[in-house]
Coordinates of C-alpha atoms in Angstrom, one line a residue:
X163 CA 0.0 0.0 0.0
X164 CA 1.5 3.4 -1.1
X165 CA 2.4 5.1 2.1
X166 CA 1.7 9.1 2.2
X167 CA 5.7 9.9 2.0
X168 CA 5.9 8.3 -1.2
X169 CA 2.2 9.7 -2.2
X170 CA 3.9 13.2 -1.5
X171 CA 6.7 12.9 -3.4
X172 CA 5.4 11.1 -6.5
X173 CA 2.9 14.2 -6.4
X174 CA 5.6 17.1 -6.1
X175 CA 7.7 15.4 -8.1
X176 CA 5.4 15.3 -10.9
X177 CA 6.7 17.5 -14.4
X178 CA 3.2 19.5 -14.2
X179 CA 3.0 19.8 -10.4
X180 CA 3.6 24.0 -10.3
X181 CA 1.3 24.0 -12.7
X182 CA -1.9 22.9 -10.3
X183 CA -4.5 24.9 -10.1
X184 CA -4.4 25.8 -5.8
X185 CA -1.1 27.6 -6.6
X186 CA -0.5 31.1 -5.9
X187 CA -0.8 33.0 -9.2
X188 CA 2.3 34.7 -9.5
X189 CA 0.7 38.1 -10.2
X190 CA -1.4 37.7 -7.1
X191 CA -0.2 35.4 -4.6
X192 CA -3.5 35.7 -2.7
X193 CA -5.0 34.4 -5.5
X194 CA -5.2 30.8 -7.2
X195 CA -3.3 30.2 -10.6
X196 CA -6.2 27.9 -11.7
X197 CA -9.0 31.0 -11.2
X198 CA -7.6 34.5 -10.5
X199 CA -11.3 35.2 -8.9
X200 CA -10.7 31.9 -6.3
X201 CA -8.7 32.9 -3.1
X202 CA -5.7 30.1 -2.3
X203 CA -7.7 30.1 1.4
X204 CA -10.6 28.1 -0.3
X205 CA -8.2 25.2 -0.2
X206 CA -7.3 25.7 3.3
X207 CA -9.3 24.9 6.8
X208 CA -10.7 27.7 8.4
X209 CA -8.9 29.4 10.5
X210 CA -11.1 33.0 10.9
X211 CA -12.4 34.5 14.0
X212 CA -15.5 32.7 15.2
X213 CA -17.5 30.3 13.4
X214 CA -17.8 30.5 9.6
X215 CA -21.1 30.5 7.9
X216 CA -22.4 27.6 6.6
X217 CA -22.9 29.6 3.3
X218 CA -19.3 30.7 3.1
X219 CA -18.0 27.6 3.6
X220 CA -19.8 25.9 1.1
X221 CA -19.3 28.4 -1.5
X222 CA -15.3 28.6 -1.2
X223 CA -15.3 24.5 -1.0
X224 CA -17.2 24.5 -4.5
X225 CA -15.0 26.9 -5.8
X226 CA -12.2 24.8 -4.8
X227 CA -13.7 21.8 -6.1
X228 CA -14.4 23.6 -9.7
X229 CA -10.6 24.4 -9.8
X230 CA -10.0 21.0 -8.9
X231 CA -11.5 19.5 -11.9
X232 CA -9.2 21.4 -14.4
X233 CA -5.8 20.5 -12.3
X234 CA -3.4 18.2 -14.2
X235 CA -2.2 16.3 -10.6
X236 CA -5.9 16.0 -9.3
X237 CA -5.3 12.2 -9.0
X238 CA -2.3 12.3 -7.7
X239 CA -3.2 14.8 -5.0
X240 CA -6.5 12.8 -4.3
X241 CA -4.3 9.6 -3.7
X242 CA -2.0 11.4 -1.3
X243 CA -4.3 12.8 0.4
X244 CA -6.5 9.4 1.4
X245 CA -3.6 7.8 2.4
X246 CA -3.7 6.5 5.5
X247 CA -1.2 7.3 8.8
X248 CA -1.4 4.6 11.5
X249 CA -0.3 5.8 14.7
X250 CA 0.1 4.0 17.7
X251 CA -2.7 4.0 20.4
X252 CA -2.3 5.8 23.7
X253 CA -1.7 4.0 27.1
X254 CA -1.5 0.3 25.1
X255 CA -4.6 1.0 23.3
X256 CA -5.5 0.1 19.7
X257 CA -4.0 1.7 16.7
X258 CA -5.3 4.8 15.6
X259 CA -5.9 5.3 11.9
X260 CA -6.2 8.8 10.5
X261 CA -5.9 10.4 6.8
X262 CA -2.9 12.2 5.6
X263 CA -5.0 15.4 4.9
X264 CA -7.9 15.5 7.7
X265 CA -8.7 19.1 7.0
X266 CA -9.1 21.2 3.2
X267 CA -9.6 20.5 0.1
X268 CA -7.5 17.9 -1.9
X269 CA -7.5 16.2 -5.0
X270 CA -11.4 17.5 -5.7
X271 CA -12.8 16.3 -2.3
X272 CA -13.8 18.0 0.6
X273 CA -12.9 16.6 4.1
X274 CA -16.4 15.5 4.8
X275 CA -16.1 12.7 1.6
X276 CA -12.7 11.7 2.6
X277 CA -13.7 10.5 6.1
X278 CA -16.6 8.6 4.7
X279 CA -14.8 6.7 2.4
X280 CA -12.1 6.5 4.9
X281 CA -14.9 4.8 7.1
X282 CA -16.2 3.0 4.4
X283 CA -12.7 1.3 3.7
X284 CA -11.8 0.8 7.4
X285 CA -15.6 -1.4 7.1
X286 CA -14.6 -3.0 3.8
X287 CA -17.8 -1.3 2.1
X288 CA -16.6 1.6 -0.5
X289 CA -18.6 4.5 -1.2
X290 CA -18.4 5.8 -4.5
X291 CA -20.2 9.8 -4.3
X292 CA -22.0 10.8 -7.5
X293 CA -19.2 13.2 -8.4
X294 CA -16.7 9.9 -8.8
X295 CA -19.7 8.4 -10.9
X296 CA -20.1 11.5 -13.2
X297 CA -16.5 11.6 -13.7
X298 CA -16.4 7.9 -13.9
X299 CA -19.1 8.3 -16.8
X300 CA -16.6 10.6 -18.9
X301 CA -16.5 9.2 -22.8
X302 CA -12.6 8.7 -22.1
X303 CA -13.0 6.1 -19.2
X304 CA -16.2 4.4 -20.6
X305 CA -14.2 4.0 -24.0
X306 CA -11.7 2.3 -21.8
X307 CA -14.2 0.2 -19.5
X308 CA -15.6 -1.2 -23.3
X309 CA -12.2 -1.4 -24.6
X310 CA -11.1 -2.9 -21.3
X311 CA -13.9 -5.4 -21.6
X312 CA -13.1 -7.5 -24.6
X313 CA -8.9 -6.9 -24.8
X314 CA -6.6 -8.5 -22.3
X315 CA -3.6 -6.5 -23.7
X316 CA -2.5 -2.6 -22.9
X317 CA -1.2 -2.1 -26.3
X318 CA -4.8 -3.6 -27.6
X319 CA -6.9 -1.8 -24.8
X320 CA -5.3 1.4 -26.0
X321 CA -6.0 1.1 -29.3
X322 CA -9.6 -0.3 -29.1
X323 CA -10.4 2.7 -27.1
X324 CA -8.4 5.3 -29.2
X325 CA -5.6 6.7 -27.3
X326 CA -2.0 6.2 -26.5
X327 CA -0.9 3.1 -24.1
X328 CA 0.2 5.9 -21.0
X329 CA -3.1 7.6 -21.3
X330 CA -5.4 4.7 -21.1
X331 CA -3.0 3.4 -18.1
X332 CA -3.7 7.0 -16.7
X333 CA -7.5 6.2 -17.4
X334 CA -7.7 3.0 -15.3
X335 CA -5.8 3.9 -13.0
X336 CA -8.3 6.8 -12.2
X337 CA -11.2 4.5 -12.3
X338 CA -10.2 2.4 -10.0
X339 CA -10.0 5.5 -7.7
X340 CA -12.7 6.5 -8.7
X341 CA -15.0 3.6 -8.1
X342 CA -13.2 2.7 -4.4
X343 CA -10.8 0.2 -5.4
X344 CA -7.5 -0.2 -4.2
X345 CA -4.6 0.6 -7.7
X346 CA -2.6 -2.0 -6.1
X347 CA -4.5 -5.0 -5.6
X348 CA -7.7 -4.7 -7.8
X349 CA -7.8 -7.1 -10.5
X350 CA -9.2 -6.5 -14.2
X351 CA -12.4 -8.3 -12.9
X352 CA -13.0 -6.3 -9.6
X353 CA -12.5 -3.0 -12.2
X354 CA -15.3 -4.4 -14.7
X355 CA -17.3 -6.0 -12.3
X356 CA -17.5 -2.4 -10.1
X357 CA -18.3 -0.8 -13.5
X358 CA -21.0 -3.3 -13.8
X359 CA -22.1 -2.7 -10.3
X360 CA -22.3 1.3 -10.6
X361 CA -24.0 1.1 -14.1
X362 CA -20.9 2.4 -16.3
X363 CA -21.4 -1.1 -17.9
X364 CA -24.8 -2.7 -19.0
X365 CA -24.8 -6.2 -17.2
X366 CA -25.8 -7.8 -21.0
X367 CA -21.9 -6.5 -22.2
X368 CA -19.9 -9.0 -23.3
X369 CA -16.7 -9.4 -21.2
X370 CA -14.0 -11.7 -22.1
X371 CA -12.8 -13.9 -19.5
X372 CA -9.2 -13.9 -18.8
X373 CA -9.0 -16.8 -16.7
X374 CA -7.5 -17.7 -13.9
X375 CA -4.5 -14.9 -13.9
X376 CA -3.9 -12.5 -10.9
X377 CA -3.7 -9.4 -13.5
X378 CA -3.7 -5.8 -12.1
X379 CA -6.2 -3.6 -13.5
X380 CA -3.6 -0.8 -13.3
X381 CA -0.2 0.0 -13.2
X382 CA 2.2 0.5 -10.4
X383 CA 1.4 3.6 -8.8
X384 CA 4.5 4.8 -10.3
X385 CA 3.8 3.6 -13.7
X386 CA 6.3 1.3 -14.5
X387 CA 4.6 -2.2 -14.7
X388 CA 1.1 -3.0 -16.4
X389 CA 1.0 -6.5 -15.7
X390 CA 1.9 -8.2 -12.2
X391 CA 1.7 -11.4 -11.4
X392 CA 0.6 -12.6 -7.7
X393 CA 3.3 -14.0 -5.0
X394 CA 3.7 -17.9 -5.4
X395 CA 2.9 -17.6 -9.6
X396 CA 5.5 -18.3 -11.4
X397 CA 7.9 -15.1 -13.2
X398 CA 6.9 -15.8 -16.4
X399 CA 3.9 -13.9 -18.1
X400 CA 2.3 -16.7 -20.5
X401 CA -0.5 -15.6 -22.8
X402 CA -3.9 -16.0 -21.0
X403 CA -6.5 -17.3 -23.1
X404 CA -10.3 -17.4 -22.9
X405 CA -12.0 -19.9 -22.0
X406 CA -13.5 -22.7 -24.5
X407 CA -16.1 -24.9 -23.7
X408 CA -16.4 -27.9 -25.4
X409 CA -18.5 -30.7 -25.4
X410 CA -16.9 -33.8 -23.7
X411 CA -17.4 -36.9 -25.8
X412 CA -17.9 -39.9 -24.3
X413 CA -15.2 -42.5 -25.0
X414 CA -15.9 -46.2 -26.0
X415 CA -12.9 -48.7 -25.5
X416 CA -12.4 -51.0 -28.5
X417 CA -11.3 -54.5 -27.1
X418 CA -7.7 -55.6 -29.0
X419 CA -8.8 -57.3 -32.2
X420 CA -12.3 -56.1 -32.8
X421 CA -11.9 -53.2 -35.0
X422 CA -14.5 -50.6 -35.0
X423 CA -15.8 -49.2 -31.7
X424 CA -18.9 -50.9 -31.2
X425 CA -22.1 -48.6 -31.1
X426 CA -24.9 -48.7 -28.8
X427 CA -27.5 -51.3 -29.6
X428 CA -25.1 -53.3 -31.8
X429 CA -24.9 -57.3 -30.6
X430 CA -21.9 -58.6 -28.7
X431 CA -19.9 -61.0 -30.6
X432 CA -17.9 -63.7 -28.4
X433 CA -14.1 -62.7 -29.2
X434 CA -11.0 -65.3 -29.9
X435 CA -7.6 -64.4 -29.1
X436 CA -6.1 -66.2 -31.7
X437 CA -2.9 -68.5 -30.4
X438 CA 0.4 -67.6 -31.1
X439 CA 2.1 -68.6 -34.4
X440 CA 4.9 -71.6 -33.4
X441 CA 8.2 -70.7 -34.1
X442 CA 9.6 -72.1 -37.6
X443 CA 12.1 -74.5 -37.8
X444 CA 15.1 -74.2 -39.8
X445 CA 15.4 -76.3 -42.4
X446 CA 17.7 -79.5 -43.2
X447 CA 20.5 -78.8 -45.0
X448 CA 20.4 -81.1 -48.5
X449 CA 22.9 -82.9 -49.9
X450 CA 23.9 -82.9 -54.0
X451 CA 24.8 -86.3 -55.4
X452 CA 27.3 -85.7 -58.1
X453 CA 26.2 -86.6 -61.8
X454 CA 27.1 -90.0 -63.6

């Protein structure tokens, strides 16, 4: 499980991190790159005199939100900031779970829908909020659900659904987000069947089965694998195949000597094993009188 160091760093260290939209704008650094009419406070907790007003508060989180959606990191900041930090419990007590970002605005979500589905993951029943579902039901991602659906291959998926490999990797990997399922662990059923579940894929589609093959449904977190293989399977990645049924037919043993199988209903000759040809003998040599 991605820890929230490494979540951090594969997040700053991304090429188009100063580009995010919560930055300061360099003309106004009170004001957000992404929307020069958006404070960089909307991001923040709030930390005014008194209690803030419920309107307020709503109307800067949206804003936030709105900028969000535009930001080039958004996953990656989402990820980092539902990682979880496990600290130990007080006086002996249990562990104590927490998120890496309690308080703000990150990645699109408000504080409020990152405890729920922290909640929802610490009961093992994920909560996907309509705003994952509308940007789940994007005609990128569905192209990749459908192309995900009947291809077993990145390069295939990719082309199916009309984009470069690295985008359609970027694609599932968000869904899987998206939908409450763990980037390192889901398989390429758990993806397909969630999209099945939510409605992003009619229940009649035809999905080919992959068969019995531990297969992530996204890269590495860092990008650098498609395909991993579960401990205890052997190293190398042979070619799943789907499934064929065929018809067994039954088998009829021919008894040595009679030929043809025999078919149902046909009568039942008595058989003889004939006896084994005696050995020949050789021959007496003959002797050539000479001529008169």
């Amino acid at each position: 499980m991605t820890t929230p160091l490494i979540a951090q760093q594969e997040l700053t260290d991304h090429p188009h991190y100063r580009y995010r939209g919560c930055a300061p704008d360099p003309d106004n650094p009170r004001m957000a790159a992404g929307d020069p009419d958006v404070s960089v406070d909307a991001w923040a907790p709030y930390t005014g005199d008194g209690a803030e007003p419920q309107r307020d508060r709503i109307g800067r989180e949206k804003a936030a939100v709105r900028v969000c959606g535009y930001c080039p990191v958004q996953a990656l900041c989402r990820t980092y900031a539902n990682t979880e930090v496990v600290e130990a419990g007080s006086g002996g007590g249990p562990d104590v779970v927490r998120l890496a970002e309690p308080e703000g605005v990150w990645g699109g979500q408000i504080a409020l829908e990152r405890h729920r589905a922290l909640i929802a993951r610490r009961a093992g029943t994920a909560v996907v909020s309509e705003q994952a579902l509308a940007e789940a039901r994007s005609p990128q991602k569905l192209a990749v659900l459908q192309a995900l659906a009947v291809e077993l291959y990145e390069t295939r998926v990719a082309h199916r659904a009309g984009m470069d490999v690295r985008r359609t990797n970027w694609h599932r990997s968000a869904l899987c987000s998206l939908l409450g399922l763990n980037k390192e662990t889901a398989t390429r059923d758990d993806l397909l069947a969630a999209a099945v579940h939510h409605g992003l894929l009619p229940g009649t589609h035809r999905i080919v089965w992959d068969g019995l093959w531990p297969i992530a449904a996204a890269p590495n977190t860092d990008g650098s694998r498609q395909r991993r293989i579960a401990p205890g399977f052997p190293l190398d990645l042979l070619t799943p195949r789907p499934r064929q049924r065929r018809t067994p037919t039954p088998s009829v043993q021919v008894p040595a000597g009679r030929g043809p199988a025999a078919r149902p209903g046909d009568r039942c000759l008595p058989h003889f094993t004939p006896a084994p040809a005696a050995p020949a003998l050789p021959l007496p040599a003959t002797v050539l009188e000479p001529a008169a």
